[in-house]
Every structure is written in structure tokens, then in C-alpha cells.
mmCIF file of C-alpha atoms and ligand atoms in Angstrom:
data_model
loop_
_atom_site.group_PDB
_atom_site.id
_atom_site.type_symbol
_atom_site.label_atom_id
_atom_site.label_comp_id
_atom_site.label_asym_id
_atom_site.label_seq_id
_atom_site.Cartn_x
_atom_site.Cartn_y
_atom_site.Cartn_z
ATOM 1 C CA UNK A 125 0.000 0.000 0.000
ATOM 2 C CA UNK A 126 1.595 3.500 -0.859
ATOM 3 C CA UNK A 127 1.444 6.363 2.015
ATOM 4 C CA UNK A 128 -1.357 7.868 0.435
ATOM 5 C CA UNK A 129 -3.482 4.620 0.131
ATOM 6 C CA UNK A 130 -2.251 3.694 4.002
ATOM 7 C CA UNK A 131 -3.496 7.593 4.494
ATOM 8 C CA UNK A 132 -6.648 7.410 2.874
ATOM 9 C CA UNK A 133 -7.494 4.012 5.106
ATOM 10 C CA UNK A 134 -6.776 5.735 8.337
ATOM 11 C CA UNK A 135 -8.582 8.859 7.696
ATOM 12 C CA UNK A 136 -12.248 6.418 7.478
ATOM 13 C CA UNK A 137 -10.836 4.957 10.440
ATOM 14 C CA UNK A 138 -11.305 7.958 12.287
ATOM 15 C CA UNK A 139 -14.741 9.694 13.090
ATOM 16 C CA UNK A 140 -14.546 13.164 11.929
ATOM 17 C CA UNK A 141 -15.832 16.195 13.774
ATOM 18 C CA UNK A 142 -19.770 16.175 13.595
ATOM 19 C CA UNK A 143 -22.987 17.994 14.974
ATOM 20 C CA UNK A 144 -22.727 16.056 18.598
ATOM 21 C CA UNK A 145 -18.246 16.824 18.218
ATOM 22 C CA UNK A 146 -18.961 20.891 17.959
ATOM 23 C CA UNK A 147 -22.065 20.623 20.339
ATOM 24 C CA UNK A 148 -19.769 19.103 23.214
ATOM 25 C CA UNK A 149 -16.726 21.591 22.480
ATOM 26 C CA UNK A 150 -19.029 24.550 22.643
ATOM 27 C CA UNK A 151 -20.757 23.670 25.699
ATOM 28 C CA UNK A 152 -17.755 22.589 27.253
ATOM 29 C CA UNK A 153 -15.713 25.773 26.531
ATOM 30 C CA UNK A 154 -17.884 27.388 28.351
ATOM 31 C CA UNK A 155 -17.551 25.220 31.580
ATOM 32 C CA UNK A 156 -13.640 24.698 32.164
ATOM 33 C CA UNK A 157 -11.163 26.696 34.144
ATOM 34 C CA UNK A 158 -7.927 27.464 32.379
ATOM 35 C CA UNK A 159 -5.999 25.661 36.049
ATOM 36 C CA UNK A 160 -7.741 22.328 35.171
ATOM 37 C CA UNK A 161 -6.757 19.059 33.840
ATOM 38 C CA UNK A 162 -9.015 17.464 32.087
ATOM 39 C CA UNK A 163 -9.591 14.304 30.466
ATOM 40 C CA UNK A 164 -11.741 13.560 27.103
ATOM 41 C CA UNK A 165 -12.100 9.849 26.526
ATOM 42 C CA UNK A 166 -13.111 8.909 22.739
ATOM 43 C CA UNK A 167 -11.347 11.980 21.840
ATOM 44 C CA UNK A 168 -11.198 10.467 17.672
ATOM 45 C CA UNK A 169 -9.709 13.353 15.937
ATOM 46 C CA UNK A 170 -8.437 15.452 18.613
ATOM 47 C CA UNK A 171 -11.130 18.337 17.267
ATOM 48 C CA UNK A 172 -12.883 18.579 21.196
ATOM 49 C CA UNK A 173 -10.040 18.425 23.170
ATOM 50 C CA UNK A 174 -8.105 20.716 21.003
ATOM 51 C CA UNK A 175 -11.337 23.118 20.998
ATOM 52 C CA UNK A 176 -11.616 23.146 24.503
ATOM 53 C CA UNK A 177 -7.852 23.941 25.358
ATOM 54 C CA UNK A 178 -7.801 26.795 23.082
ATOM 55 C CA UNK A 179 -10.594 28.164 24.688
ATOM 56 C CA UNK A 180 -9.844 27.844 28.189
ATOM 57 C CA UNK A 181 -6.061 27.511 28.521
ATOM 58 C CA UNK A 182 -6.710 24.360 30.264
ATOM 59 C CA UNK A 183 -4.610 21.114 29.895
ATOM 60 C CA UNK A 184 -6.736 18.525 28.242
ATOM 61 C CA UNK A 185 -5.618 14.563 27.544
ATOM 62 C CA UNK A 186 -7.281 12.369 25.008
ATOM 63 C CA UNK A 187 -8.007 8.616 25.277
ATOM 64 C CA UNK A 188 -8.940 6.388 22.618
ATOM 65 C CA UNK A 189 -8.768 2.961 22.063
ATOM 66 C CA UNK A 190 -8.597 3.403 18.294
ATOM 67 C CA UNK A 191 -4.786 3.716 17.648
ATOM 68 C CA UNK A 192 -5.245 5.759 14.106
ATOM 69 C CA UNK A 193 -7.345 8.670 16.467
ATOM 70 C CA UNK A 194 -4.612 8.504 18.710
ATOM 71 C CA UNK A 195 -2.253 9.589 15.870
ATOM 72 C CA UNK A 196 -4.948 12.015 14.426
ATOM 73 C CA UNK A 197 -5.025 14.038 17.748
ATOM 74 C CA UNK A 198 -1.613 13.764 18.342
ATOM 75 C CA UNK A 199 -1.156 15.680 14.939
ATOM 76 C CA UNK A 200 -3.483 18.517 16.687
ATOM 77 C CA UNK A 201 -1.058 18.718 19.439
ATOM 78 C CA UNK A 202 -3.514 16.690 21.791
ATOM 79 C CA UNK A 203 -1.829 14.715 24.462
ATOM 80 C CA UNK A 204 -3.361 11.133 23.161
ATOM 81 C CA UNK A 205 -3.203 7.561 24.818
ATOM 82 C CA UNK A 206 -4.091 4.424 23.485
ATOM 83 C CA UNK A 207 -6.786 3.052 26.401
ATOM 84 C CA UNK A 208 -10.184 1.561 27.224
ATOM 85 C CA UNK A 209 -11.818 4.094 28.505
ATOM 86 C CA UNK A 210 -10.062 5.736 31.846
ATOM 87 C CA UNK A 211 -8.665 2.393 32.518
ATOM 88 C CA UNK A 212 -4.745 3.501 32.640
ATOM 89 C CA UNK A 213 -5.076 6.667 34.619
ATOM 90 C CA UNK A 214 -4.320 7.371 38.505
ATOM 91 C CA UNK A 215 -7.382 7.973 40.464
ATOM 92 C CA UNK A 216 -8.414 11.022 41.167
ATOM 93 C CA UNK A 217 -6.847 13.200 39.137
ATOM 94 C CA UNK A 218 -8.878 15.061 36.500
ATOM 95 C CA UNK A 219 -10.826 18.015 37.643
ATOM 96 C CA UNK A 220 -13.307 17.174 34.113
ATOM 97 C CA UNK A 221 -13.621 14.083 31.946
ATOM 98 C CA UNK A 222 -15.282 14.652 28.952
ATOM 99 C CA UNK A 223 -17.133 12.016 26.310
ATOM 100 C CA UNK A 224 -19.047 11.581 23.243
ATOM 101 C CA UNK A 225 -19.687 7.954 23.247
ATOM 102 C CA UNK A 226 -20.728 5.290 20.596
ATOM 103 C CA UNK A 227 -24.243 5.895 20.998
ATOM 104 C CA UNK A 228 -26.106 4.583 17.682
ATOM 105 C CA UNK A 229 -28.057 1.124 18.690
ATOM 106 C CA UNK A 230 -26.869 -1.153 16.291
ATOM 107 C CA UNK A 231 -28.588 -4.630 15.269
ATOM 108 C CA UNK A 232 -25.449 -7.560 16.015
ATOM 109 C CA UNK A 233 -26.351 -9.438 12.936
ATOM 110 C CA UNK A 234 -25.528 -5.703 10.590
ATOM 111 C CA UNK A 235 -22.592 -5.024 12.917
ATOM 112 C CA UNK A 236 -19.456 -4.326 10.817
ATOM 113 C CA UNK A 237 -15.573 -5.027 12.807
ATOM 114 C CA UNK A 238 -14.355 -1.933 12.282
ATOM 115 C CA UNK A 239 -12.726 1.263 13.564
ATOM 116 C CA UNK A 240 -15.947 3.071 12.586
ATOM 117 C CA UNK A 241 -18.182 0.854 14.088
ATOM 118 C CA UNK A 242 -16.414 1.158 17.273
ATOM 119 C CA UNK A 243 -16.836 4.916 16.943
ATOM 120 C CA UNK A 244 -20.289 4.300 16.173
ATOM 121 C CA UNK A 245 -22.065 1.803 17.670
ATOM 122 C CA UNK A 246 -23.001 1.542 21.109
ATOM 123 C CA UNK A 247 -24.384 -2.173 20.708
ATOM 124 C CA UNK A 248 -27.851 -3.814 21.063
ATOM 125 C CA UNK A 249 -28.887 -0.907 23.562
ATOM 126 C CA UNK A 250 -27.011 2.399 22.322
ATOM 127 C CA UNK A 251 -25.309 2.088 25.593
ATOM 128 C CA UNK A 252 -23.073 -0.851 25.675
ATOM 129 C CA UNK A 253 -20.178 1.722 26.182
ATOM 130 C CA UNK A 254 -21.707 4.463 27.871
ATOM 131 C CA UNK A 255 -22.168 2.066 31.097
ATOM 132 C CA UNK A 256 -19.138 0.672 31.670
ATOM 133 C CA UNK A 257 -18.234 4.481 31.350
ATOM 134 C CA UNK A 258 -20.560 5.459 33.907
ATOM 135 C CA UNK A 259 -19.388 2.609 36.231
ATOM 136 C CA UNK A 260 -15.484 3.425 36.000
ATOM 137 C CA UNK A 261 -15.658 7.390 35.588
ATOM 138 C CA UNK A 262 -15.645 8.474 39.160
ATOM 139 C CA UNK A 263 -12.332 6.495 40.148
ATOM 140 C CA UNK A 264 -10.855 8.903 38.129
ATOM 141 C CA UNK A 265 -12.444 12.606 38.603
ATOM 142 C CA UNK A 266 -11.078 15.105 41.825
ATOM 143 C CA UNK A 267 -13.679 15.384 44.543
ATOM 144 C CA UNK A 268 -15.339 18.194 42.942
ATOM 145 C CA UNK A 269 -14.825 16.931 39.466
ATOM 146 C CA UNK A 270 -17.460 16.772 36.770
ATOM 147 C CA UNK A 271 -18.031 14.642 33.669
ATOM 148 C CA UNK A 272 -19.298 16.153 30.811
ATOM 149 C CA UNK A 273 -21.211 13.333 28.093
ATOM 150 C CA UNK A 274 -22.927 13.794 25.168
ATOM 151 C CA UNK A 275 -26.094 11.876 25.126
ATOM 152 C CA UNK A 276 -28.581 11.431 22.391
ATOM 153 C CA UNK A 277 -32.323 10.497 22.475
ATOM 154 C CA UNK A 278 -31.836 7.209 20.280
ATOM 155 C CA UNK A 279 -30.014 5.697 23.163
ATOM 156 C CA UNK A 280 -32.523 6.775 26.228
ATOM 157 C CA UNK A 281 -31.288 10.033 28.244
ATOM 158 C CA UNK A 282 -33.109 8.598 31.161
ATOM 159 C CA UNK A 283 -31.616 5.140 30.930
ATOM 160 C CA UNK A 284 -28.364 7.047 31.054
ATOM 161 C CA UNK A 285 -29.727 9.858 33.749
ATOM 162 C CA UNK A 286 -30.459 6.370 35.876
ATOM 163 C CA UNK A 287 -26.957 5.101 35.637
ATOM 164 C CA UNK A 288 -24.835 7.960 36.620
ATOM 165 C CA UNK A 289 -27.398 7.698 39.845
ATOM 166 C CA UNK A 290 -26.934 4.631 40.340
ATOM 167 C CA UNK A 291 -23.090 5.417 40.411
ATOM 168 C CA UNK A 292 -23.245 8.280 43.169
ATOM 169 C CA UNK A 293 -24.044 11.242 40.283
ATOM 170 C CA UNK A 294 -26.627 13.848 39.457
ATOM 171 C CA UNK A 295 -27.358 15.308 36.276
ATOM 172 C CA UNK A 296 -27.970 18.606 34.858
ATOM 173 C CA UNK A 297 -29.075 19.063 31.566
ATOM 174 C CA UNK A 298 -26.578 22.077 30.004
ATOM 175 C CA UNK A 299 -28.007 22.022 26.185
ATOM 176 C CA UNK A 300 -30.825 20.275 24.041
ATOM 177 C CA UNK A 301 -30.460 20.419 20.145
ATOM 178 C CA UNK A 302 -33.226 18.582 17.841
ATOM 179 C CA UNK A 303 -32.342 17.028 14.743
ATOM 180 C CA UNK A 304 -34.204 15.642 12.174
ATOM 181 C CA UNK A 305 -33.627 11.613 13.754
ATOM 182 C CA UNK A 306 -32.808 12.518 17.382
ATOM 183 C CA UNK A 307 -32.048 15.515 20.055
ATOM 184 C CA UNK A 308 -28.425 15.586 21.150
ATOM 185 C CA UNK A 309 -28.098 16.450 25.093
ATOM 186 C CA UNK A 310 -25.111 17.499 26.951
ATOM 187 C CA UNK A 311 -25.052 16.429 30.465
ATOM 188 C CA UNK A 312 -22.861 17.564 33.036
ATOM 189 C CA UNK A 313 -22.664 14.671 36.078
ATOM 190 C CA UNK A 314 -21.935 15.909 39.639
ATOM 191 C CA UNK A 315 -21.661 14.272 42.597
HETATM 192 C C1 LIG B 1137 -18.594 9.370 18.381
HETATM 193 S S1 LIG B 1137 -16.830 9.211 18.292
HETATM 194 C C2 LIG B 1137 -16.362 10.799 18.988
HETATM 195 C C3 LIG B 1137 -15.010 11.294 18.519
HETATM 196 C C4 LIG B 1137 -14.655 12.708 18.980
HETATM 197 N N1 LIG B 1137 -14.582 12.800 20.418
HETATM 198 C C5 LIG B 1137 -15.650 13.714 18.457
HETATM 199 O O1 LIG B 1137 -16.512 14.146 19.238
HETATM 200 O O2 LIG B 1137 -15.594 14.058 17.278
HETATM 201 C C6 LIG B 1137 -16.502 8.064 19.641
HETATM 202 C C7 LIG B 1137 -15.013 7.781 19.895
HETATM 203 O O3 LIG B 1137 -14.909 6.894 21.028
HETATM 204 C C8 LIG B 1137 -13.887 5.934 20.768
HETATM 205 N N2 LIG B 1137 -14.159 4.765 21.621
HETATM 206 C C9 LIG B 1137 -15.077 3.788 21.436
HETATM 207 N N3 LIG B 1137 -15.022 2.890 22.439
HETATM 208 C C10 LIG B 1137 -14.030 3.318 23.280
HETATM 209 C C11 LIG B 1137 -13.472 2.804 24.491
HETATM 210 N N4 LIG B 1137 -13.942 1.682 25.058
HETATM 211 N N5 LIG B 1137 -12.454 3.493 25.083
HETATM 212 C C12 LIG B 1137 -11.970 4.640 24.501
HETATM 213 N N6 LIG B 1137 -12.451 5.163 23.357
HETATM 214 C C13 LIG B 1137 -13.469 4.512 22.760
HETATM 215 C C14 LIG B 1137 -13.990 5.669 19.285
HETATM 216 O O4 LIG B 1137 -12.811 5.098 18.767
HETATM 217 C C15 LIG B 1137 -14.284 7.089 18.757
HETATM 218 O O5 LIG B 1137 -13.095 7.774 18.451
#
């Protein structure tokens, strides 16, 4: 494969910056304080975190277990690290952790194995990666830290709501935008 087939290949392998990406990073923006580290799991192409450390001054990581986003952000001067979810990082460090999951509810007999998928589909339920999330997020946040997750209607805001309770957190509701096939919430998850 030449570099610019190898290229072309990684570039589908990465989600690109969409309506839920600039919804987060503009919400977001508005919510961190330039003395705080912050995490964004998922973080694809870089194009949140790199958004929301522009705006605020603040240092902000990137996760992903996709090693082609890890490059992509990396070439937007995000800090990137190959993991599943916050599993690799010290507890109770980040003062924000940031995510916009797989959310799409996907049928397992149309399921493709690929990086897109991953980026995509958030199984059976929509939310076959937003739990484990959920369940593993507050090891890693500072006492007062806050989690910041993009949530669409195809996947059950309550369901999701329900969860974070069940793991010690409220939820406020910072922004609601309809689309055409779903509305795209940003929750911010205290506890
Ligand atoms: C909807 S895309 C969002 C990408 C980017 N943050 C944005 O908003 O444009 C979801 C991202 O989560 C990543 N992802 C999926 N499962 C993951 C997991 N278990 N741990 C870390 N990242 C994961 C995917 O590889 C993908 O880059």
C-alpha cells in the first residue's frame, strides 16, 4: 500500500468532527477553568479536546482505544493515549472528563468489525459503552470533578440519567439540540 493509500485508510478509520463533536466543544468551553486538567475519553480526531484547550487555557488529555485517532489528535497537538476508557489513569486526578460515546443502537447481525463501528455503535442498547463508562468514571475525577457526556435520544437520556445515579451522580441538563432523527443532550454529572 503506498502512504497515500495507508493515508486514505486511516482517515475512514477515524470519526470526523460532527454535529454532537462541535455541540460538546461549545458547551464545554464554556464550563472549564484554564488551572484544570481534564480528560476527554473517545477523543477520535483530537477536534474537542483541542477546541476546549484553546478556549480555556486548560490542559486537556485524550483517550482512545482506536490507535489511528490517537495519531490524528496527536497531529493537533492533543496529548493522546491508546486506552479503554479511563482504565490507565491514577485515580483522582482530572478536575473534568469529557465524552461523546458510541451511541447509535446497532442490530449484532448488521454489525461491521471496524474502527468506525467502534466509533459508532453503542451495541444492542445504544449504551453498551456508555455504562461501563458510567461505572469506572468516578475512580478517576477530583472530589469536585465533573463529567461532561454527550447523550442522544436514540439511546434513552433517562436510561443514562439512571446510571450515573446509580453510580453516586446527578445530572444537569446544560443544552438540548433537535435534529431531524434525534435531540443531542449534553449532560454535566456531579456528585
Ligand atoms: C462518536 S466518536 C467521537 C469522537 C470525537 N470525540 C468527536 O466528538 O468528534 C466516539 C469515539 O470513542 C472511541 N471509543 C469507542 N469505544 C471506546 C473505548 N472503550 N475506550 C476509549 N475510546 C473509545 C472511538 O474510537 C471514537 O473515536
Amino acid at each position: 500500500m503506498t502512504d497515500l493509500a495507508e493515508r486514505r485508510g486511516v482517515e475512514t478509520a477515524v470519526y470526523q468532527p460532527a454535529e454532537d463533536s462541535h455541540l460538546l466543544a461549545e458547551v464545554v468551553a464554556g464550563e472549564i477553568y484554564a488551572d484544570e486538567l481534564v480528560l476527554e475519553v473517545g477523543t477520535g480526531s483530537g477536534y474537542v479536546a483541542e477546541h476546549v484547550a484553546d478556549e480555556t487555557a486548560a490542559r486537556v488529555l485524550g483517550s482512545d482505544v482506536n490507535p489511528h485517532a490517537c495519531e490524528r489528535a496527536r497531529e493537533r497537538g492533543v496529548e493522546a493515549v491508546r486506552a479503554n476508557l479511563v482504565a490507565p489513569f491514577q485515580d483522582a486526578v482530572f478536575d473534568a472528563v469529557l465524552f461523546n460515546p458510541p451511541y447509535l443502537p446497532t442490530d449484532p447481525d448488521v454489525e461491521r468489525d471496524d474502527w468506525m463501528e467502534c466509533a459508532l455503535s453503542g451495541g444492542e442498547s445504544g449504551r453498551e459503552v456508555i455504562d461501563p463508562f458510567l461505572d469506572s468514571v468516578g475512580r478517576v475525577l477530583a472530589p469536585d470533578g465533573r463529567v461532561f457526556i454527550l447523550v442522544s435520544s436514540l439511546s434513552g437520556v433517562e436510561e443514562v440519567v439512571a446510571r450515573a445515579s446509580e453510580n453516586g451522580f446527578g445530572a444537569v441538563a446544560l443544552r438540548d439540540e433537535s435534529f431531524p432523527f434525534e435531540t443531542l443532550s449534553v449532560l454535566m454529572l456531579v456528585r
